[in-house]
Coordinates of C-alpha atoms in Angstrom, one line a residue:
X1 CA 99.4 139.8 31.7
X2 CA 100.2 143.5 32.0
X3 CA 98.1 146.6 32.7
X4 CA 100.4 148.7 30.6
X5 CA 99.9 147.3 27.1
X6 CA 96.8 146.9 25.0
X7 CA 97.0 143.9 22.8
X8 CA 95.0 143.4 19.7
X9 CA 92.2 145.4 18.3
X10 CA 89.7 146.5 21.0
X11 CA 87.0 149.0 21.3
X12 CA 87.4 152.2 23.2
X13 CA 85.7 153.1 26.4
X14 CA 83.3 156.0 26.6
X15 CA 85.1 157.2 29.8
X16 CA 88.7 158.3 30.1
X17 CA 89.6 156.3 33.2
X18 CA 89.0 152.9 31.6
X19 CA 91.3 150.0 32.2
X20 CA 92.0 146.9 30.1
X21 CA 93.4 143.8 31.6
X22 CA 94.4 141.5 28.7
X23 CA 92.7 138.1 29.1
X24 CA 89.7 139.6 30.8
X25 CA 86.5 140.9 29.2
X26 CA 86.9 144.5 28.0
X27 CA 83.8 146.2 29.3
X28 CA 82.4 149.6 30.4
X29 CA 83.4 150.8 33.8
X30 CA 80.9 150.6 36.6
X31 CA 80.6 152.4 39.9
X32 CA 82.9 151.2 42.6
X33 CA 80.2 150.9 45.2
X34 CA 81.9 147.7 46.5
X35 CA 84.7 149.8 48.0
X36 CA 82.3 151.0 50.7
X37 CA 83.2 148.0 52.9
X38 CA 86.5 149.7 53.6
X39 CA 84.6 151.9 56.1
X40 CA 84.5 148.8 58.4
X41 CA 87.8 147.3 57.3
X42 CA 90.3 148.9 59.8
X43 CA 90.7 146.9 63.0
X44 CA 92.3 148.0 66.2
X45 CA 94.7 145.6 67.8
X46 CA 92.0 144.6 70.4
X47 CA 89.4 144.0 67.7
X48 CA 91.9 142.0 65.7
X49 CA 93.0 139.9 68.7
X50 CA 89.3 139.3 69.5
X51 CA 88.7 138.0 66.0
X52 CA 91.8 135.8 66.0
X53 CA 90.7 134.3 69.3
X54 CA 87.5 133.1 67.5
X55 CA 89.7 130.4 65.9
X56 CA 89.6 128.7 69.3
X57 CA 85.8 128.5 69.2
X58 CA 84.4 125.0 68.9
X59 CA 82.3 126.1 66.0
X60 CA 84.1 128.9 64.1
X61 CA 82.2 130.4 61.2
X62 CA 85.5 130.7 59.2
X63 CA 89.2 130.8 59.9
X64 CA 90.8 134.1 60.9
X65 CA 94.2 134.2 59.4
X66 CA 96.8 137.0 59.9
X67 CA 98.5 137.9 56.6
X68 CA 101.8 139.8 56.8
X69 CA 102.3 142.2 53.9
X70 CA 105.6 143.6 55.0
X71 CA 107.6 145.5 52.4
X72 CA 110.3 148.2 52.3
X73 CA 111.4 150.6 49.5
X74 CA 114.3 149.3 47.4
X75 CA 116.6 152.1 48.7
X76 CA 115.8 151.3 52.4
X77 CA 118.9 152.8 54.2
X78 CA 119.1 149.7 56.5
X79 CA 118.7 147.2 53.7
X80 CA 115.5 145.8 55.4
X81 CA 113.2 143.4 53.5
X82 CA 109.7 142.3 54.2
X83 CA 110.6 138.7 54.5
X84 CA 113.2 139.4 57.1
X85 CA 110.8 141.6 59.1
X86 CA 108.3 138.8 59.0
X87 CA 110.9 136.3 60.2
X88 CA 112.0 138.5 63.1
X89 CA 108.5 139.4 64.5
X90 CA 105.0 138.4 63.4
X91 CA 101.5 137.6 64.7
X92 CA 101.4 133.9 65.6
X93 CA 100.0 131.8 62.8
X94 CA 100.6 134.5 60.2
X95 CA 101.4 133.8 56.5
X96 CA 103.6 136.1 54.5
X97 CA 102.6 137.5 51.1
X98 CA 105.5 139.0 49.2
X99 CA 104.3 141.6 46.7
X100 CA 107.6 141.4 44.8
X101 CA 106.8 137.7 44.2
X102 CA 103.1 137.7 43.7
X103 CA 103.1 140.0 40.6
X104 CA 102.7 140.3 36.9
X105 CA 105.8 138.4 35.7
X106 CA 105.6 140.0 32.2
X107 CA 105.5 143.6 33.3
X108 CA 108.6 145.7 33.3
X109 CA 107.4 147.6 36.3
X110 CA 107.7 146.4 39.9
X111 CA 105.0 144.3 41.7
X112 CA 102.2 145.0 39.3
X113 CA 99.0 143.1 39.9
X114 CA 99.4 139.4 39.0
X115 CA 97.2 137.4 36.8
X116 CA 94.2 135.8 38.4
X117 CA 95.9 132.4 37.9
X118 CA 99.1 133.6 39.7
X119 CA 97.0 135.1 42.5
X120 CA 95.2 131.8 43.0
X121 CA 98.4 129.9 42.9
X122 CA 100.0 132.2 45.6
X123 CA 96.9 131.9 47.9
X124 CA 97.0 128.1 47.4
X125 CA 100.7 127.9 48.3
X126 CA 100.0 130.0 51.5
X127 CA 97.3 127.5 52.5
X128 CA 94.6 130.1 52.2
X129 CA 91.0 129.4 51.4
X130 CA 88.4 131.7 49.8
X131 CA 86.3 131.7 52.9
X132 CA 89.2 132.7 55.2
X133 CA 88.8 136.0 57.0
X134 CA 92.2 137.6 56.5
X135 CA 93.7 140.3 58.7
X136 CA 96.4 142.1 56.7
X137 CA 99.2 143.9 58.5
X138 CA 102.4 145.8 58.0
X139 CA 105.7 146.0 59.9
X140 CA 106.4 147.2 63.4
X141 CA 109.1 149.5 62.0
X142 CA 107.1 151.4 59.4
X143 CA 103.5 151.2 60.6
X144 CA 100.9 151.5 57.9
X145 CA 102.5 151.2 54.5
X146 CA 102.1 148.1 52.3
X147 CA 99.2 146.3 54.0
X148 CA 96.6 148.4 52.1
X149 CA 98.3 147.3 48.8
X150 CA 97.7 143.7 49.6
X151 CA 94.2 144.4 50.9
X152 CA 93.5 146.3 47.6
X153 CA 94.8 143.2 45.7
X154 CA 92.4 141.0 47.7
X155 CA 89.5 143.3 46.7
X156 CA 90.5 143.4 43.0
X157 CA 90.4 139.6 43.0
X158 CA 87.2 139.4 45.0
X159 CA 88.3 137.8 48.2
X160 CA 85.2 138.3 50.3
X161 CA 86.5 138.8 53.8
X162 CA 89.5 140.8 54.8
X163 CA 90.6 143.6 57.2
X164 CA 93.6 145.8 57.8
X165 CA 95.2 145.9 61.2
X166 CA 95.6 149.5 62.3
X167 CA 98.4 148.7 63.1
X168 CA 101.1 146.2 63.9
X169 CA 103.2 148.8 65.8
X170 CA 100.3 149.3 68.2
X171 CA 99.8 145.5 68.4
X172 CA 103.3 145.1 69.6
X173 CA 103.3 148.2 72.0
X174 CA 100.0 147.1 73.5
X175 CA 101.4 143.7 74.4
X176 CA 99.6 141.4 72.0
X177 CA 101.4 138.1 71.2
X178 CA 104.2 137.9 68.7
X179 CA 106.2 135.0 67.3
X180 CA 110.0 135.6 67.0
X181 CA 111.0 132.0 66.3
X182 CA 112.5 131.1 62.9
X183 CA 109.5 130.5 60.7
X184 CA 109.1 127.0 59.4
X185 CA 108.9 126.9 55.6
X186 CA 106.3 124.8 53.9
X187 CA 104.5 123.8 57.1
X188 CA 101.0 124.9 56.0
X189 CA 99.1 122.5 53.8
X190 CA 98.4 123.9 50.4
X191 CA 94.8 124.5 49.3
X192 CA 92.9 124.7 46.0
X193 CA 92.1 128.4 45.9
X194 CA 89.8 129.0 42.9
X195 CA 90.9 131.3 40.1
X196 CA 89.0 134.5 40.6
X197 CA 87.6 137.1 38.3
X198 CA 89.2 140.5 38.0
X199 CA 87.4 143.5 39.4
X200 CA 88.2 146.1 36.8
X201 CA 86.4 148.9 38.6
X202 CA 89.2 149.3 41.1
X203 CA 92.1 149.8 38.7
X204 CA 93.2 152.3 36.1
X205 CA 95.9 151.9 33.5
X206 CA 98.3 154.3 31.9
X207 CA 96.1 155.2 28.9
X208 CA 93.2 156.1 31.2
X209 CA 95.4 158.3 33.4
X210 CA 97.0 159.9 30.3
X211 CA 93.6 160.9 29.0
X212 CA 92.6 162.4 32.4
X213 CA 95.8 164.5 32.4
X214 CA 95.4 165.7 28.8
X215 CA 91.8 166.7 29.5
X216 CA 92.5 168.4 32.8
X217 CA 91.0 171.9 32.9
X218 CA 89.3 171.5 29.6
X219 CA 85.6 172.3 29.1
X220 CA 83.5 169.2 29.3
X221 CA 86.1 167.1 31.2
X222 CA 84.9 164.9 34.1
X223 CA 87.1 166.6 36.6
X224 CA 88.8 163.4 37.7
X225 CA 91.1 164.2 40.7
X226 CA 94.6 162.6 40.8
X227 CA 96.2 162.3 44.3
X228 CA 99.9 161.5 44.6
X229 CA 101.2 160.0 47.8
X230 CA 104.9 160.6 47.2
X231 CA 106.9 163.1 49.2
X232 CA 106.7 166.8 48.4
X233 CA 110.3 166.8 47.1
X234 CA 109.7 163.9 44.7
X235 CA 106.4 165.5 43.6
X236 CA 108.0 168.9 42.9
X237 CA 111.0 167.4 41.2
X238 CA 113.5 168.8 43.8
X239 CA 114.3 165.3 45.1
X240 CA 115.3 162.2 43.2
X241 CA 113.2 159.1 42.9
X242 CA 114.4 156.0 44.8
X243 CA 114.9 154.2 41.5
X244 CA 118.0 155.3 39.7
X245 CA 117.5 157.1 36.4
X246 CA 113.8 157.8 37.0
X247 CA 112.8 161.5 36.6
X248 CA 110.9 163.0 39.5
X249 CA 108.1 165.5 39.1
X250 CA 104.3 165.1 38.9
X251 CA 101.4 164.7 36.5
X252 CA 99.9 168.0 35.5
X253 CA 96.8 168.8 37.6
X254 CA 97.6 166.2 40.3
X255 CA 97.4 166.9 44.0
X256 CA 100.2 166.0 46.4
X257 CA 99.2 164.3 49.6
X258 CA 102.2 162.5 51.1
X259 CA 101.4 159.3 53.0
X260 CA 102.6 160.6 56.5
X261 CA 99.8 163.2 56.4
X262 CA 97.1 160.6 56.7
X263 CA 98.9 158.7 59.5
X264 CA 99.3 159.5 63.2
X265 CA 102.9 160.9 63.6
X266 CA 103.7 158.5 66.5
X267 CA 101.9 155.3 65.9
X268 CA 101.9 155.5 62.1
X269 CA 98.3 154.2 62.2
X270 CA 95.6 155.7 60.0
X271 CA 94.0 158.8 61.5
X272 CA 90.4 158.7 62.6
X273 CA 87.6 159.0 60.0
X274 CA 86.9 162.7 60.9
X275 CA 90.6 163.6 60.8
X276 CA 91.0 161.9 57.4
X277 CA 88.0 163.8 56.0
X278 CA 89.5 167.1 57.2
X279 CA 92.8 166.3 55.5
X280 CA 91.1 165.6 52.2
X281 CA 89.0 168.7 52.5
X282 CA 92.1 170.7 53.3
X283 CA 93.6 169.6 50.0
X284 CA 90.6 170.9 48.2
X285 CA 89.3 167.5 47.1
X286 CA 85.7 167.4 45.8
X287 CA 83.8 164.4 47.3
X288 CA 81.5 164.3 44.3
X289 CA 84.2 163.9 41.7
X290 CA 86.0 160.6 40.7
X291 CA 89.4 160.1 42.3
X292 CA 92.6 158.3 41.1
X293 CA 95.4 157.6 43.6
X294 CA 99.0 157.2 42.6
X295 CA 102.5 157.1 44.1
X296 CA 105.8 155.5 43.2
X297 CA 104.7 151.9 42.4
X298 CA 101.1 151.6 43.6
X299 CA 101.9 150.8 47.3
X300 CA 101.2 154.1 48.9
X301 CA 98.5 154.8 46.4
X302 CA 96.5 151.9 47.9
X303 CA 97.0 153.4 51.4
X304 CA 95.5 156.7 50.1
X305 CA 92.6 154.6 48.6
X306 CA 92.0 153.0 51.9
X307 CA 92.1 156.3 53.7
X308 CA 89.5 157.7 51.4
X309 CA 87.2 154.8 52.2
X310 CA 87.9 154.8 55.9
X311 CA 87.3 158.6 56.0
X312 CA 84.0 158.0 54.1
X313 CA 85.1 160.7 51.6
X314 CA 82.9 160.6 48.5
X315 CA 80.9 157.5 49.3
X316 CA 79.7 155.9 46.0
X317 CA 82.1 158.0 44.0
X318 CA 84.5 156.2 41.6
X319 CA 87.9 155.6 43.2
X320 CA 90.7 153.8 41.5
X321 CA 94.4 153.0 42.0
X322 CA 96.9 153.6 39.2
X323 CA 98.8 150.4 39.4
X324 CA 101.9 151.5 37.4
X325 CA 102.0 154.8 39.2
X326 CA 105.1 157.1 38.8
X327 CA 107.5 154.3 37.9
X328 CA 105.5 153.6 34.8
X329 CA 104.4 157.2 34.1
X330 CA 108.0 158.6 34.1
X331 CA 109.2 156.0 31.7
X332 CA 106.3 156.5 29.3
X333 CA 105.9 160.3 29.6
X334 CA 108.1 163.3 29.6
X335 CA 108.2 167.1 30.1
X336 CA 108.4 167.6 26.4
X337 CA 105.1 165.8 25.8
X338 CA 103.4 167.6 28.6
X339 CA 102.9 164.6 30.9
X340 CA 105.5 165.6 33.5
X341 CA 105.7 168.9 35.4
X342 CA 108.3 170.1 38.0
X343 CA 108.1 172.6 40.8

């Protein structure tokens, strides 16, 4: 099931940032009010440790399960991988969700959202239940990076209880427990995680983004704002993309907001809500207009999406992640057709 292709004859949306997920009902977009729970999603190491300790209660309301979402860029200079980072150091009892494995198998683009069936299969294989309270976290090395992507996936598929640890680097530095023993494979008992529905109001596909770009600045356009989390060099076109053969540059009308600017420079944790709000205001973003976040492959875009929610920027305003992001965009658009700009 792919976000990038529209199969069959289907009716058009009345709004340009519509998404179609083949196999799911094609419907009108609704407000993303569910995203407001992000305001309470970020957990400090202490808060996360306190929640995990609830597992030892004689009558826990639900299991608290750490979920490692470690991931590195394909051109990582040290050749690091998420699975290796998980094996080397993790929160005791954590499971590992590999976004390069839990993906849309038919898509030509990396780690796109999986089908609902594949998502349920992965959750079952990890021994997770729908009523588990999941604490998603990143690597000690990078700080906040890929955990928001997994948290966003959980939201898209309607998992009711999840948080993001802000962050694992601070967890380690503040002396909370870690497990460095070789992880045992297949030790958790599989579950029967139900196949969920797909929350289409949190995702946007190529066609919707293309329409936004083409209507940018035109009279009567909805003024949808596109924020790009890639580095300034990749955004301007002065630096190459990490994937060979892929053009750099940006979507006309988009705004560059590199991931490091929403993170503390030392801990790599999300900035405070007030600091995040100032960053967005400094970029000239309008809290009353819809926002689409993008990046290279939808990982950092999810971090921007989380920061928008955590900073309470534009509460109730439509916010979506472009799943295919630049890797799809640069393969389907070009400078000649007006979809890519440089400098």
